[in-house]
Tab-separated table of C-alpha atoms in Angstrom:
chain	number	residue	atom	x	y	z
A	1	MET	CA	-0.159	0.162	-0.138
A	2	ASN	CA	1.430	3.260	-1.054
A	3	THR	CA	1.647	5.491	2.021
A	4	ARG	CA	2.476	8.682	0.713
A	5	ILE	CA	0.214	11.473	0.867
A	6	SER	CA	-0.411	14.177	-2.215
A	7	TRP	CA	-0.061	17.590	-1.330
A	8	THR	CA	-3.748	18.174	-2.813
A	9	THR	CA	-4.922	15.770	0.301
A	10	MET	CA	-2.740	17.804	2.813
A	11	ALA	CA	-4.043	21.143	1.223
A	12	LEU	CA	-7.767	19.672	1.617
A	13	ALA	CA	-6.983	18.359	5.292
A	14	LEU	CA	-5.615	21.919	5.957
A	15	CYS	CA	-9.094	23.492	4.897
A	16	PHE	CA	-11.250	21.276	6.932
A	17	CYS	CA	-8.845	21.780	10.158
A	18	LEU	CA	-9.093	25.723	9.342
A	19	ALA	CA	-12.783	25.356	8.882
A	20	SER	CA	-13.073	23.654	12.209
A	21	PRO	CA	-14.098	25.996	15.200
A	22	ALA	CA	-11.990	24.068	17.401
A	23	PHE	CA	-9.014	24.975	15.182
A	24	ALA	CA	-8.420	28.884	15.649
A	25	VAL	CA	-5.731	30.130	13.355
A	26	HIS	CA	-4.468	33.693	13.735
A	27	LEU	CA	-3.299	34.898	10.255
A	28	ASP	CA	-0.245	36.675	11.686
A	29	GLU	CA	0.852	33.329	13.133
A	30	ALA	CA	0.332	31.182	10.001
A	31	VAL	CA	2.086	33.642	7.497
A	32	TYR	CA	5.138	32.555	5.926
A	33	ASP	CA	7.996	35.214	5.645
A	34	PRO	CA	10.126	34.241	2.620
A	35	GLY	CA	12.602	37.430	3.398
A	36	GLU	CA	13.548	40.015	1.103
A	37	LEU	CA	12.999	38.854	-2.511
A	38	PRO	CA	14.633	40.198	-5.703
A	39	PRO	CA	12.002	43.231	-6.473
A	40	ARG	CA	11.244	41.802	-10.159
A	41	ALA	CA	11.973	38.598	-11.969
A	42	SER	CA	10.009	39.345	-15.236
A	43	GLU	CA	9.691	41.853	-17.609
A	44	THR	CA	6.119	42.350	-18.942
A	45	HIS	CA	5.453	42.966	-22.842
A	46	LEU	CA	2.265	44.522	-22.395
A	47	LYS	CA	1.787	48.589	-22.327
A	48	PRO	CA	-0.766	51.130	-21.938
A	49	GLY	CA	-2.911	50.943	-25.333
A	50	ASP	CA	-2.398	47.125	-25.796
A	51	PRO	CA	-5.281	44.610	-25.663
A	52	ALA	CA	-5.429	42.576	-22.411
A	53	PRO	CA	-4.928	39.093	-22.941
A	54	GLU	CA	-8.072	37.056	-22.585
A	55	PHE	CA	-8.522	34.570	-20.024
A	56	THR	CA	-10.873	31.907	-17.946
A	57	LEU	CA	-10.021	31.110	-14.759
A	58	PRO	CA	-11.698	29.376	-11.835
A	59	ILE	CA	-12.940	31.295	-8.750
A	60	VAL	CA	-11.991	30.002	-5.365
A	61	ASP	CA	-15.493	29.713	-4.106
A	62	GLY	CA	-16.789	28.136	-7.317
A	63	GLY	CA	-17.644	29.122	-10.792
A	64	THR	CA	-15.418	30.745	-13.331
A	65	VAL	CA	-14.631	34.180	-14.451
A	66	THR	CA	-13.821	35.230	-18.044
A	67	LEU	CA	-12.406	38.596	-18.645
A	68	ALA	CA	-14.511	39.086	-22.025
A	69	ASP	CA	-17.715	39.186	-19.693
A	70	TYR	CA	-16.854	42.476	-18.473
A	71	ARG	CA	-16.324	43.891	-22.222
A	72	GLY	CA	-18.730	46.931	-22.885
A	73	GLY	CA	-19.928	46.724	-19.011
A	74	LYS	CA	-17.118	47.322	-16.783
A	75	ASN	CA	-13.534	48.250	-16.296
A	76	VAL	CA	-11.321	45.603	-14.828
A	77	VAL	CA	-8.418	46.143	-12.168
A	78	LEU	CA	-6.417	42.649	-12.099
A	79	SER	CA	-4.328	42.478	-8.957
A	80	PHE	CA	-1.780	39.812	-9.151
A	81	VAL	CA	0.075	38.651	-6.015
A	82	PRO	CA	2.733	36.288	-5.743
A	83	ALA	CA	1.451	33.810	-2.999
A	84	ALA	CA	-0.940	32.870	-0.508
A	85	TRP	CA	0.116	33.198	3.391
A	86	THR	CA	2.749	35.678	2.841
A	87	PRO	CA	3.099	38.659	4.484
A	88	VAL	CA	2.560	41.643	1.933
A	89	CYS	CA	0.163	39.420	-0.051
A	90	SER	CA	-1.905	38.862	3.533
A	91	ASP	CA	-1.903	42.681	3.802
A	92	GLN	CA	-2.813	44.028	0.460
A	93	TRP	CA	-5.786	41.994	-0.386
A	94	PRO	CA	-7.683	42.975	2.837
A	95	GLY	CA	-6.960	46.465	2.295
A	96	TYR	CA	-8.990	46.675	-0.861
A	97	LYS	CA	-11.913	45.399	1.078
A	98	LEU	CA	-12.228	49.090	2.478
A	99	ALA	CA	-12.010	50.595	-1.176
A	100	LEU	CA	-14.613	48.612	-2.941
A	101	GLU	CA	-16.937	51.745	-3.042
A	102	ILE	CA	-14.467	53.454	-4.817
A	103	PHE	CA	-13.941	50.729	-7.459
A	104	GLU	CA	-17.783	50.829	-7.721
A	105	GLN	CA	-18.070	54.566	-8.116
A	106	TYR	CA	-15.557	54.220	-11.219
A	107	ASP	CA	-17.562	51.243	-12.840
A	108	THR	CA	-14.723	48.938	-11.832
A	109	VAL	CA	-14.512	45.377	-10.606
A	110	LEU	CA	-11.436	44.007	-8.923
A	111	LEU	CA	-10.315	40.379	-9.629
A	112	GLY	CA	-7.537	39.082	-7.395
A	113	ILE	CA	-5.351	36.423	-9.215
A	114	THR	CA	-2.551	34.177	-7.883
A	115	VAL	CA	-0.730	30.957	-8.941
A	116	ASP	CA	-1.652	29.143	-5.893
A	117	ASN	CA	-4.423	26.105	-5.842
A	118	ARG	CA	-7.942	26.585	-4.547
A	119	PRO	CA	-7.882	24.901	-1.374
A	120	SER	CA	-4.850	26.715	-0.181
A	121	LEU	CA	-6.283	29.859	-1.308
A	122	HIS	CA	-9.607	29.276	0.330
A	123	ALA	CA	-8.010	28.441	3.732
A	124	TRP	CA	-5.837	31.674	3.171
A	125	ILE	CA	-9.097	33.964	2.531
A	126	GLU	CA	-11.006	32.421	5.606
A	127	ALA	CA	-7.948	33.073	7.472
A	128	MET	CA	-8.203	36.788	6.442
A	129	GLY	CA	-11.650	37.122	7.616
A	130	GLY	CA	-13.072	36.766	3.919
A	131	LEU	CA	-12.826	39.187	1.011
A	132	ASN	CA	-15.332	40.444	-1.072
A	133	PHE	CA	-14.110	40.444	-4.519
A	134	PRO	CA	-13.499	37.236	-6.675
A	135	ILE	CA	-10.205	35.739	-6.118
A	136	LEU	CA	-9.185	33.370	-8.979
A	137	SER	CA	-6.659	30.467	-8.912
A	138	ASP	CA	-4.031	30.583	-11.969
A	139	PHE	CA	-2.581	27.298	-10.677
A	140	TRP	CA	-3.113	24.885	-13.795
A	141	PRO	CA	-1.812	25.016	-16.387
A	142	HIS	CA	0.425	26.689	-13.835
A	143	GLY	CA	0.569	30.609	-14.148
A	144	LYS	CA	-0.569	30.485	-17.628
A	145	VAL	CA	-2.525	33.675	-17.265
A	146	ALA	CA	0.489	35.454	-15.276
A	147	GLN	CA	2.824	34.396	-18.039
A	148	SER	CA	0.480	35.761	-20.799
A	149	TYR	CA	0.479	39.283	-18.953
A	150	GLY	CA	4.245	38.897	-18.477
A	151	VAL	CA	4.249	38.924	-14.809
A	152	LEU	CA	5.197	34.982	-14.124
A	153	ARG	CA	8.430	35.054	-12.160
A	154	THR	CA	11.447	32.659	-12.776
A	155	ASP	CA	10.395	31.075	-9.151
A	156	GLY	CA	6.959	30.192	-10.426
A	157	MET	CA	5.205	32.952	-8.314
A	158	SER	CA	3.717	36.018	-10.057
A	159	GLU	CA	4.995	39.348	-9.580
A	160	ARG	CA	2.969	41.879	-7.428
A	161	ALA	CA	1.458	43.688	-10.356
A	162	LEU	CA	-1.818	45.616	-10.961
A	163	PHE	CA	-3.619	46.197	-14.609
A	164	LEU	CA	-6.094	48.562	-15.270
A	165	ILE	CA	-8.236	47.398	-18.367
A	166	ASP	CA	-10.839	49.476	-19.693
A	167	LYS	CA	-14.523	48.701	-20.877
A	168	GLN	CA	-12.957	48.079	-24.087
A	169	GLY	CA	-10.457	45.326	-22.923
A	170	ILE	CA	-7.597	47.845	-23.370
A	171	VAL	CA	-4.764	48.058	-20.858
A	172	ARG	CA	-4.757	51.614	-19.624
A	173	TRP	CA	-2.280	51.502	-16.990
A	174	LEU	CA	-0.002	48.866	-15.136
A	175	ASP	CA	2.356	48.472	-12.356
A	176	VAL	CA	4.647	45.804	-11.727
A	177	HIS	CA	5.501	46.437	-8.507
A	178	ASP	CA	8.396	45.587	-6.194
A	179	ILE	CA	7.406	42.362	-4.977
A	180	ASN	CA	8.080	43.022	-1.260
A	181	ARG	CA	6.247	46.254	-1.082
A	182	ARG	CA	2.518	46.772	-1.143
A	183	PRO	CA	1.477	49.301	-4.241
A	184	ASP	CA	-0.073	52.488	-3.100
A	185	LEU	CA	-3.718	52.286	-3.322
A	186	GLY	CA	-3.975	56.253	-4.190
A	187	ILE	CA	-1.853	55.752	-7.271
A	188	LEU	CA	-4.578	53.301	-8.485
A	189	VAL	CA	-7.631	55.686	-7.558
A	190	GLN	CA	-5.959	58.434	-9.294
A	191	GLU	CA	-5.779	55.917	-12.731
A	192	LEU	CA	-9.166	55.218	-12.144
A	193	LYS	CA	-10.149	58.665	-11.942
A	194	LYS	CA	-8.752	59.329	-15.578
A	195	LEU	CA	-11.172	56.548	-17.138
A	196	GLY	CA	-13.935	58.465	-15.889
A	197	ASN	CA	-17.469	56.639	-15.609
């Protein structure tokens, strides 16, 4: 009998443990700190004015999102983060919960994307107290969407990057940020204002 446990089985077991009331997780205790990383390890080929690469990705809590679904209706902000359970990522996305009214004011949806698998992302989102915007898993084929946007790092994580895509599917602004630092939300809001409604 094979006694090896697959990574998927271990991730699912972690999800069940975290969901159990008897297993209280404090996010700050569960976060893995990789230390200072090279600020960037990829180079995007995209620039403002380019069509945004199309994609369909699974939402952590079920269903899928296709970028083209927003064409003609909403602007889109794609927020790529490198990895679940890391300090800056665990700080960045919860901060957006407070700004969703601003996104709505500018007729914009926010989509979070990471190369982590769905069970790990589910557990992480629960530990952060939930997020009220879609979190998408770019796990398989691994990092395909990150690669199409030119932000898949050589270590298999994505860059910390923001892409603002208008209602016609055109990249209007992008920020491939230092992976060790959280992007300034105020700068993103200024770029949203330039789009108008």
